């Protein structure tokens, strides 16, 4: 965030994410959440975001409320969206495209016409335990969210973790393809996670859940070693 900027008084931007949901082969919920998180990280690490043609919009976005909105597309809708500037992340059958930030009320028409609702996705089987030593985005087990809302929360958790890492740690994560897992936290572990000092997402409450709700804790071995 730029010095001395009041998040609520600057123009508000939003980071659009579009998930591909074809009728015949929708992605699993966990794959979509992980793809969204990794897509946001790939976008943040891209030099177009840090010093290239997207950098000014990224700064305007992060000076505000760092909003993310997930919409869905299929068929021709997906092809039209994919023709716009952005980054597509594919992961275990899920495809998510992340676009440069846009003004809150001035979406490109190819994205504005896409639906926010209808992103209900399921996991046919419970996901396996995360591999040892990889970053985990732990979700609040007491909250229910649509897949689209959860994808935005996963992206935000990944972004908060990225902001806490130094340049070398970021390079290592990027070199590893931004490997991570998204899981629901055990009920008994959630209170300790929220008090751990690890990056914690508190939702602004614009949709679905109450303002101030704790949604995600980003658990990175790198941050635990540093005492968060």
XYZ file of N, CA and C in Angstrom:
684
model
N 0.841 -1.199 0.000
C 0.000 0.000 0.000
C 0.877 1.251 0.000
N 0.499 2.251 -0.770
C 1.263 3.491 -0.828
C 1.163 4.228 0.508
N 2.200 5.023 0.869
C 2.179 5.728 2.161
C 0.975 6.667 2.275
N 0.422 6.753 3.483
C -0.620 7.728 3.826
C -1.848 7.650 2.929
N -2.200 6.437 2.513
C -3.400 6.261 1.692
C -4.522 5.720 2.565
N -5.671 6.364 2.520
C -6.864 5.883 3.219
C -7.595 4.932 2.284
N -7.661 3.652 2.646
C -8.240 2.630 1.766
C -9.676 2.947 1.357
N -10.412 3.647 2.202
C -11.830 3.859 1.931
C -12.112 5.098 1.086
N -11.126 5.958 0.900
C -11.380 7.187 0.154
C -10.818 7.164 -1.261
N -9.903 6.219 -1.551
C -9.342 6.133 -2.901
C -10.318 5.401 -3.814
N -10.193 5.584 -5.147
C -11.027 4.808 -6.074
C -10.831 3.315 -5.855
N -11.927 2.569 -5.875
C -11.866 1.144 -5.582
C -11.751 0.326 -6.869
N -10.805 -0.600 -6.855
C -10.603 -1.539 -7.953
C -10.894 -2.955 -7.462
N -11.089 -3.859 -8.402
C -11.368 -5.249 -8.069
C -10.534 -6.137 -8.973
N -10.075 -7.272 -8.443
C -9.340 -8.247 -9.234
C -10.335 -9.290 -9.738
N -10.579 -9.343 -11.049
C -11.516 -10.340 -11.573
C -10.855 -11.705 -11.748
N -11.548 -12.737 -11.328
C -11.158 -14.118 -11.594
C -12.334 -14.804 -12.292
N -12.040 -15.589 -13.289
C -13.076 -16.355 -13.979
C -12.701 -17.825 -13.927
N -13.628 -18.645 -13.453
C -13.417 -20.087 -13.397
C -14.193 -20.739 -14.534
N -13.561 -21.667 -15.194
C -14.216 -22.391 -16.284
C -15.031 -23.539 -15.719
N -16.339 -23.515 -15.963
C -17.220 -24.586 -15.485
C -18.049 -25.080 -16.666
N -17.586 -26.120 -17.306
C -18.332 -26.745 -18.388
C -19.341 -27.716 -17.791
N -20.528 -27.797 -18.418
C -21.590 -28.648 -17.866
C -21.137 -30.103 -17.716
N -20.423 -30.603 -18.723
C -20.081 -32.022 -18.733
C -18.916 -32.364 -17.814
N -18.071 -31.403 -17.512
C -16.855 -31.718 -16.739
C -16.473 -30.564 -15.823
N -17.293 -30.273 -14.823
C -16.915 -29.201 -13.887
C -15.722 -29.638 -13.041
N -14.912 -28.683 -12.591
C -13.796 -29.044 -11.707
C -14.291 -29.407 -10.318
N -13.458 -30.066 -9.547
C -13.800 -30.287 -8.150
C -13.628 -28.972 -7.386
N -14.276 -28.890 -6.253
C -14.214 -27.663 -5.458
C -12.774 -27.378 -4.993
N -12.096 -28.385 -4.448
C -10.743 -28.156 -3.941
C -9.792 -27.751 -5.051
N -9.898 -28.395 -6.216
C -9.025 -28.025 -7.339
C -9.261 -26.581 -7.754
N -10.533 -26.150 -7.768
C -10.844 -24.768 -8.146
C -10.290 -23.779 -7.130
N -10.409 -24.102 -5.848
C -9.868 -23.207 -4.815
C -8.344 -23.106 -4.913
N -7.693 -24.234 -5.123
C -6.235 -24.211 -5.235
C -5.793 -23.489 -6.508
N -6.536 -23.676 -7.593
C -6.210 -22.969 -8.838
C -6.362 -21.465 -8.664
N -7.394 -21.042 -7.955
C -7.590 -19.609 -7.724
C -6.438 -19.028 -6.915
N -6.046 -19.716 -5.853
C -4.943 -19.223 -5.014
C -3.646 -19.148 -5.805
N -3.353 -20.190 -6.558
C -2.118 -20.215 -7.334
C -2.172 -19.193 -8.474
N -3.364 -18.998 -9.042
C -3.497 -17.994 -10.095
C -3.218 -16.591 -9.588
N -3.714 -16.269 -8.397
C -3.446 -14.953 -7.808
C -1.946 -14.783 -7.561
N -1.294 -15.821 -7.069
C 0.144 -15.738 -6.830
C 0.914 -15.543 -8.137
N 0.526 -16.294 -9.172
C 1.189 -16.141 -10.467
C 0.998 -14.730 -11.010
N -0.187 -14.167 -10.800
C -0.451 -12.795 -11.247
C 0.424 -11.807 -10.488
N 0.504 -11.946 -9.174
C 1.297 -11.015 -8.367
C 2.778 -11.086 -8.704
N 3.259 -12.285 -9.056
C 4.671 -12.469 -9.348
C 5.052 -12.050 -10.759
N 4.068 -11.930 -11.642
C 4.338 -11.602 -13.035
C 4.938 -10.195 -13.133
N 5.986 -10.041 -13.935
C 6.631 -8.727 -14.004
C 5.724 -7.664 -14.616
N 4.695 -8.068 -15.339
C 3.730 -7.087 -15.815
C 2.977 -6.450 -14.653
N 2.849 -7.193 -13.538
C 2.182 -6.659 -12.347
C 3.112 -5.825 -11.486
N 4.392 -6.150 -11.512
C 5.332 -5.475 -10.617
C 5.961 -4.236 -11.234
N 6.213 -4.277 -12.549
C 6.858 -3.122 -13.170
C 6.442 -2.919 -14.619
N 5.477 -3.671 -15.095
C 5.059 -3.586 -16.483
C 3.734 -2.891 -16.656
N 2.988 -3.322 -17.695
C 1.786 -2.596 -18.082
C 0.632 -2.721 -17.097
N 0.682 -3.682 -16.187
C -0.389 -3.819 -15.205
C -0.066 -3.124 -13.882
N 1.166 -2.670 -13.692
C 1.638 -2.234 -12.376
C 0.818 -1.079 -11.804
N 0.459 -0.117 -12.632
C -0.295 1.028 -12.119
C -1.651 0.597 -11.589
N -2.305 -0.305 -12.308
C -3.617 -0.788 -11.849
C -3.480 -1.647 -10.597
N -2.411 -2.415 -10.510
C -2.189 -3.224 -9.307
C -2.011 -2.325 -8.095
N -1.252 -1.247 -8.245
C -1.060 -0.302 -7.133
C -2.383 0.336 -6.729
N -3.188 0.755 -7.716
C -4.496 1.342 -7.409
C -5.374 0.338 -6.674
N -5.301 -0.914 -7.068
C -6.095 -1.973 -6.423
C -5.643 -2.215 -4.991
N -4.342 -2.345 -4.779
C -3.856 -2.632 -3.430
C -3.945 -1.433 -2.506
N -4.041 -0.218 -3.062
C -4.271 0.955 -2.226
C -5.695 0.974 -1.666
N -6.602 0.264 -2.326
C -7.985 0.186 -1.854
C -8.212 -1.046 -1.006
N -9.368 -1.665 -1.182
C -9.772 -2.758 -0.305
C -9.368 -4.154 -0.788
N -8.582 -4.245 -1.833
C -8.063 -5.512 -2.361
C -9.198 -6.511 -2.586
N -10.224 -6.060 -3.271
C -11.374 -6.938 -3.532
C -11.065 -7.913 -4.669
N -11.681 -9.072 -4.572
C -11.629 -10.071 -5.642
C -13.047 -10.558 -5.901
N -13.382 -10.734 -7.158
C -14.701 -11.260 -7.520
C -14.512 -12.401 -8.507
N -15.166 -13.513 -8.239
C -15.069 -14.692 -9.090
C -16.358 -14.861 -9.881
N -16.216 -15.006 -11.201
C -17.348 -15.286 -12.077
C -17.079 -16.590 -12.815
N -18.116 -17.122 -13.435
C -17.971 -18.411 -14.121
C -18.214 -18.249 -15.611
N -17.626 -19.145 -16.386
C -17.797 -19.101 -17.839
C -17.664 -20.506 -18.399
N -18.236 -20.689 -19.579
C -18.061 -21.951 -20.307
C -18.168 -21.669 -21.802
N -17.669 -22.595 -22.592
C -17.825 -22.494 -24.034
C -17.324 -21.183 -24.606
N -18.193 -20.534 -25.384
C -17.820 -19.275 -26.040
C -17.518 -18.184 -25.030
N -18.204 -18.194 -23.878
C -17.917 -17.195 -22.837
C -16.466 -17.301 -22.385
N -16.028 -18.534 -22.162
C -14.646 -18.758 -21.720
C -13.666 -18.320 -22.800
N -13.967 -18.613 -24.050
C -13.057 -18.226 -25.126
C -12.949 -16.710 -25.239
N -14.065 -16.012 -25.080
C -14.019 -14.545 -25.135
C -13.223 -13.978 -23.961
N -13.444 -14.547 -22.778
C -12.705 -14.070 -21.603
C -11.212 -14.352 -21.750
N -10.874 -15.497 -22.313
C -9.475 -15.881 -22.451
C -8.724 -15.007 -23.443
N -9.464 -14.305 -24.309
C -8.817 -13.417 -25.275
C -8.362 -12.106 -24.635
N -8.864 -11.810 -23.432
C -8.455 -10.590 -22.731
C -7.125 -10.808 -22.019
N -6.431 -9.716 -21.747
C -5.179 -9.770 -20.994
C -5.392 -10.488 -19.673
N -4.476 -11.372 -19.321
C -4.587 -12.056 -18.043
C -3.696 -13.274 -17.993
N -3.853 -14.071 -16.940
C -3.065 -15.279 -16.720
C -4.015 -16.420 -16.414
N -3.872 -17.535 -17.115
C -4.684 -18.716 -16.846
C -3.857 -19.736 -16.080
N -4.431 -20.249 -15.005
C -3.779 -21.267 -14.194
C -4.605 -22.551 -14.290
N -3.977 -23.634 -14.706
C -4.631 -24.942 -14.781
C -4.088 -25.830 -13.670
N -5.006 -26.509 -12.996
C -4.594 -27.335 -11.860
C -5.613 -28.441 -11.635
N -5.192 -29.660 -11.843
C -6.007 -30.843 -11.552
C -7.415 -30.731 -12.142
N -7.492 -30.309 -13.393
C -8.777 -30.220 -14.076
C -9.510 -28.914 -13.895
N -8.975 -28.008 -13.101
C -9.584 -26.686 -12.908
C -8.811 -25.656 -13.728
N -9.552 -24.712 -14.313
C -8.941 -23.605 -15.041
C -9.498 -22.289 -14.496
N -8.601 -21.429 -14.089
C -8.976 -20.117 -13.562
C -8.137 -19.074 -14.282
N -8.791 -18.032 -14.780
C -8.056 -16.930 -15.405
C -8.160 -15.700 -14.504
N -7.004 -15.078 -14.249
C -6.914 -13.882 -13.416
C -6.601 -12.709 -14.333
N -7.366 -11.638 -14.181
C -7.233 -10.462 -15.041
C -6.673 -9.289 -14.250
N -6.035 -8.337 -14.922
C -5.583 -7.135 -14.227
C -6.754 -6.423 -13.556
N -6.518 -5.733 -12.446
C -7.605 -5.054 -11.732
C -8.361 -4.077 -12.629
N -9.667 -3.972 -12.343
C -10.532 -3.040 -13.071
C -11.284 -2.187 -12.055
N -11.715 -0.971 -12.443
C -12.539 -0.170 -11.524
C -13.778 -0.955 -11.100
N -14.184 -0.775 -9.869
C -15.280 -1.558 -9.299
C -16.530 -1.535 -10.168
N -16.823 -0.400 -10.795
C -18.041 -0.271 -11.589
C -17.762 -0.121 -13.079
N -16.619 -0.621 -13.538
C -16.281 -0.475 -14.967
C -15.597 -1.737 -15.483
N -16.310 -2.857 -15.379
C -15.778 -4.113 -15.873
C -15.809 -4.144 -17.404
N -14.851 -4.814 -18.054
C -14.975 -5.057 -19.495
C -16.258 -5.829 -19.780
N -16.898 -5.534 -20.896
C -18.198 -6.152 -21.172
C -18.107 -7.675 -21.253
N -16.946 -8.195 -21.714
C -16.788 -9.653 -21.813
C -16.831 -10.319 -20.444
N -16.456 -9.575 -19.402
C -16.487 -10.113 -18.041
C -17.748 -9.705 -17.298
N -18.237 -8.503 -17.564
C -19.413 -7.999 -16.845
C -20.636 -8.872 -17.086
N -20.715 -9.492 -18.263
C -21.900 -10.295 -18.578
C -21.859 -11.689 -17.958
N -20.728 -12.069 -17.392
C -20.615 -13.392 -16.781
C -21.311 -13.423 -15.423
N -21.787 -14.604 -15.051
C -22.548 -14.764 -13.813
C -21.631 -15.000 -12.616
N -21.999 -14.390 -11.494
C -21.313 -14.663 -10.230
C -21.901 -15.908 -9.583
N -23.225 -16.062 -9.657
C -23.889 -17.223 -9.063
C -23.644 -18.460 -9.925
N -23.933 -19.610 -9.353
C -23.783 -20.844 -10.104
C -22.418 -21.477 -9.991
N -21.614 -21.017 -9.049
C -20.288 -21.619 -8.872
C -20.320 -22.667 -7.759
N -21.378 -23.457 -7.740
C -21.460 -24.515 -6.736
C -20.684 -25.727 -7.228
N -19.619 -26.061 -6.550
C -18.768 -27.189 -6.913
C -18.624 -28.107 -5.711
N -18.367 -29.361 -5.982
C -18.244 -30.346 -4.909
C -16.967 -31.161 -5.069
N -16.586 -31.791 -3.991
C -15.519 -32.792 -4.011
C -16.167 -34.171 -3.928
N -16.045 -35.005 -4.966
C -16.648 -36.342 -4.906
C -16.151 -37.165 -3.724
N -14.878 -36.981 -3.385
C -14.269 -37.648 -2.237
C -13.570 -36.599 -1.377
N -13.517 -36.814 -0.067
C -12.778 -35.861 0.779
C -11.334 -35.752 0.312
N -10.784 -34.539 0.238
C -9.387 -34.396 -0.196
C -8.427 -35.050 0.794
N -7.308 -35.534 0.268
C -6.300 -36.162 1.107
C -5.637 -35.123 2.015
N -4.985 -35.590 3.045
C -4.234 -34.683 3.914
C -3.147 -33.992 3.094
N -2.845 -32.740 3.382
C -1.807 -32.038 2.623
C -0.457 -32.727 2.745
N 0.316 -32.666 1.678
C 1.674 -33.200 1.733
C 2.490 -32.440 2.775
N 3.364 -33.145 3.435
C 4.166 -32.537 4.501
C 5.047 -31.415 3.942
N 5.050 -30.286 4.625
C 5.984 -29.214 4.296
C 5.518 -28.227 3.253
N 4.310 -28.380 2.710
C 3.859 -27.408 1.718
C 2.921 -26.394 2.388
N 2.814 -25.193 1.808
C 1.887 -24.204 2.356
C 0.448 -24.726 2.325
N -0.298 -24.392 3.357
C -1.709 -24.792 3.433
C -2.555 -23.564 3.745
N -3.613 -23.391 3.000
C -4.618 -22.380 3.313
C -5.734 -23.091 4.061
N -5.806 -22.831 5.360
C -6.797 -23.486 6.211
C -8.065 -22.638 6.255
N -9.198 -23.244 5.904
C -10.479 -22.548 5.928
C -11.184 -22.750 7.261
N -11.924 -21.724 7.659
C -12.739 -21.785 8.875
C -13.779 -22.905 8.727
N -13.738 -23.920 9.592
C -14.669 -25.043 9.452
C -16.104 -24.694 9.837
N -16.302 -23.529 10.438
C -17.637 -23.152 10.886
C -18.392 -22.264 9.930
N -17.804 -21.953 8.763
C -18.463 -21.078 7.794
C -18.817 -21.842 6.530
N -19.970 -21.520 5.965
C -20.357 -22.078 4.672
C -20.292 -20.985 3.621
N -19.639 -21.284 2.512
C -19.497 -20.330 1.419
C -19.693 -21.042 0.093
N -20.200 -20.312 -0.891
C -20.222 -20.847 -2.241
C -18.789 -21.062 -2.707
N -18.624 -21.862 -3.751
C -17.277 -22.091 -4.265
C -16.662 -20.794 -4.767
N -17.463 -19.944 -5.409
C -16.934 -18.680 -5.903
C -16.429 -17.798 -4.779
N -17.198 -17.685 -3.713
C -16.773 -16.900 -2.559
C -15.505 -17.493 -1.943
N -15.479 -18.828 -1.824
C -14.313 -19.484 -1.237
C -13.078 -19.311 -2.113
N -13.249 -19.302 -3.425
C -12.116 -19.065 -4.316
C -11.521 -17.678 -4.083
N -12.382 -16.687 -3.915
C -11.891 -15.338 -3.630
C -11.146 -15.305 -2.300
N -11.652 -16.022 -1.296
C -10.993 -16.061 0.005
C -9.648 -16.773 -0.076
N -9.586 -17.843 -0.856
C -8.324 -18.558 -1.041
C -7.295 -17.653 -1.708
N -7.747 -16.914 -2.719
C -6.849 -15.973 -3.374
C -6.342 -14.911 -2.424
N -7.211 -14.452 -1.533
C -6.803 -13.413 -0.585
C -5.819 -13.970 0.442
N -6.080 -15.201 0.908
C -5.143 -15.817 1.841
C -3.768 -15.989 1.230
N -3.731 -16.426 -0.030
C -2.448 -16.578 -0.717
C -1.749 -15.235 -0.862
N -2.516 -14.192 -1.159
C -1.921 -12.864 -1.326
C -1.345 -12.347 -0.015
N -2.046 -12.525 1.100
C -1.514 -12.072 2.391
C -0.224 -12.805 2.731
N -0.175 -14.101 2.400
C 1.055 -14.851 2.640
C 2.189 -14.306 1.780
N 1.913 -14.044 0.529
C 2.916 -13.504 -0.406
C 3.479 -12.186 0.113
N 2.611 -11.357 0.654
C 3.037 -10.046 1.153
C 3.944 -10.159 2.373
N 3.875 -11.271 3.092
C 4.704 -11.458 4.290
C 6.074 -12.070 3.972
N 6.257 -12.562 2.758
C 7.505 -13.227 2.402
C 8.526 -12.236 1.858
N 9.802 -12.541 2.074
C 10.839 -11.710 1.467
C 11.078 -12.166 0.025
N 11.960 -11.448 -0.673
C 12.162 -11.705 -2.101
C 12.671 -13.113 -2.362
N 13.574 -13.607 -1.523
C 14.120 -14.947 -1.747
C 13.066 -16.018 -1.538
N 12.246 -15.865 -0.515
C 11.180 -16.840 -0.271
C 10.161 -16.834 -1.413
N 9.880 -15.662 -1.940
C 8.975 -15.580 -3.084
C 9.545 -16.312 -4.290
N 10.836 -16.135 -4.533
C 11.468 -16.820 -5.666
C 11.387 -18.329 -5.510
N 11.616 -18.816 -4.300
C 11.547 -20.267 -4.073
C 10.145 -20.799 -4.313
N 9.144 -20.054 -3.841
C 7.758 -20.501 -4.031
C 7.396 -20.482 -5.518
N 7.803 -19.444 -6.208
C 7.527 -19.370 -7.648
C 8.212 -20.508 -8.388
N 9.451 -20.815 -8.018
C 10.178 -21.897 -8.672
C 9.514 -23.244 -8.432
N 8.778 -23.360 -7.342
C 8.051 -24.593 -7.017
C 6.642 -24.589 -7.615
N 6.360 -23.623 -8.490
C 5.047 -23.562 -9.120
C 3.933 -23.126 -8.192
N 4.298 -22.434 -7.108
C 3.324 -21.976 -6.117
C 2.510 -23.142 -5.544
N 3.208 -24.244 -5.304
C 2.528 -25.420 -4.760
C 1.906 -25.077 -3.414
N 0.672 -25.512 -3.210
C -0.043 -25.283 -1.962
C -1.231 -26.226 -1.879
N -1.850 -26.260 -0.717
C -3.075 -27.037 -0.517
C -4.117 -26.147 0.135
N -5.375 -26.412 -0.155
C -6.492 -25.735 0.493
C -7.317 -26.800 1.208
N -7.517 -26.622 2.496
C -8.256 -27.601 3.281
C -9.111 -26.889 4.331
N -10.143 -27.564 4.783
C -10.918 -27.088 5.930
C -10.161 -27.475 7.194
N -9.984 -26.530 8.083
C -9.217 -26.804 9.305
C -10.017 -27.721 10.231
N -9.336 -28.589 10.968
C -10.030 -29.331 12.026
C -10.664 -28.346 13.011
N -11.849 -28.656 13.461
C -12.566 -27.749 14.359
C -11.720 -27.408 15.585
N -11.049 -28.408 16.134
C -10.278 -28.179 17.360
C -9.015 -27.358 17.106
N -8.534 -27.329 15.847
C -7.294 -26.604 15.542
C -7.534 -25.153 15.163
N -8.761 -24.806 14.785
C -9.019 -23.466 14.251
C -8.700 -22.344 15.239
N -9.096 -22.416 16.499
C -8.776 -21.310 17.422
C -7.280 -21.029 17.509
N -6.459 -22.076 17.572
C -5.013 -21.868 17.652
C -4.467 -21.269 16.366
N -5.021 -21.653 15.236
C -4.567 -21.085 13.968
C -4.846 -19.582 13.910
N -6.022 -19.178 14.377
C -6.355 -17.754 14.313
C -5.511 -16.921 15.268
N -4.935 -17.562 16.288
C -4.089 -16.850 17.252
C -2.598 -17.050 16.989
N -2.252 -17.650 15.868
C -0.872 -18.059 15.605
C 0.020 -16.929 15.106
N -0.570 -15.831 14.664
C 0.220 -14.778 14.047
C 0.456 -14.992 12.569
N -0.014 -16.111 12.024
C 0.071 -16.362 10.593
C -0.933 -15.470 9.858
N -0.722 -15.233 8.561
C -1.650 -14.376 7.814
C -3.093 -14.862 7.938
N -3.980 -13.964 8.296
C -5.379 -14.282 8.573
C -6.281 -13.368 7.756
N -7.227 -13.956 7.049
C -8.183 -13.190 6.261
C -9.407 -12.896 7.111
N -9.743 -11.608 7.216
C -10.995 -11.176 7.841
C -11.845 -10.561 6.742
N -12.976 -11.155 6.480
C -13.782 -10.732 5.336
C -14.485 -9.412 5.617
N -14.595 -8.591 4.572
C -15.261 -7.290 4.719
C -16.773 -7.423 4.817
N -17.305 -8.580 4.470
C -18.735 -8.805 4.630
C -19.605 -8.254 3.523
N -19.037 -8.059 2.324
C -19.856 -7.551 1.217
C -20.863 -8.601 0.743
N -20.498 -9.877 0.815
C -21.396 -10.950 0.362
C -21.275 -12.169 1.265
N -22.382 -12.837 1.454
C -22.504 -14.189 2.027
C -22.244 -14.315 3.524
N -21.205 -13.674 4.050
C -20.867 -13.886 5.457
C -20.757 -12.546 6.179
N -20.796 -12.600 7.502
C -20.817 -11.380 8.312
C -19.486 -10.645 8.250
N -19.530 -9.293 8.296
C -18.289 -8.518 8.306
C -17.385 -8.926 9.462
N -16.097 -9.009 9.185
C -15.131 -9.351 10.212
C -14.936 -10.834 10.435
N -15.668 -11.665 9.684
C -15.517 -13.114 9.842
C -14.109 -13.549 9.458
N -13.504 -14.391 10.295
C -12.193 -14.968 9.965
C -12.432 -16.156 9.040
N -11.867 -16.108 7.860
C -12.173 -17.125 6.858
C -11.021 -18.078 6.565
N -9.804 -17.557 6.469
C -8.659 -18.362 6.027
C -7.418 -17.983 6.824
N -6.634 -18.987 7.189
C -5.293 -18.776 7.732
C -4.296 -19.394 6.764
N -3.290 -18.601 6.373
C -2.254 -19.073 5.456
C -1.087 -19.619 6.265
N -0.928 -20.922 6.241
C 0.076 -21.611 7.062
C 1.260 -21.985 6.178
N 2.322 -21.175 6.232
C 3.526 -21.414 5.439
C 4.670 -21.816 6.361
N 5.346 -22.931 6.052
C 6.500 -23.318 6.874
C 7.510 -22.183 7.019
N 7.693 -21.424 5.945
C 8.643 -20.299 5.956
C 8.300 -19.303 7.060
N 7.002 -19.036 7.236
C 6.586 -18.049 8.230
C 6.643 -18.654 9.644
N 6.360 -19.936 9.765
C 6.447 -20.567 11.094
C 7.888 -20.555 11.604
N 8.844 -20.780 10.698
C 10.235 -20.761 11.104
C 10.676 -19.397 11.607
N 10.001 -18.360 11.085
C 10.339 -17.003 11.513
C 9.472 -16.532 12.684
N 8.665 -17.421 13.204
C 7.768 -17.033 14.288
C 6.618 -16.200 13.816
N 6.228 -16.381 12.507
C 5.110 -15.670 11.893
C 5.314 -14.175 11.990
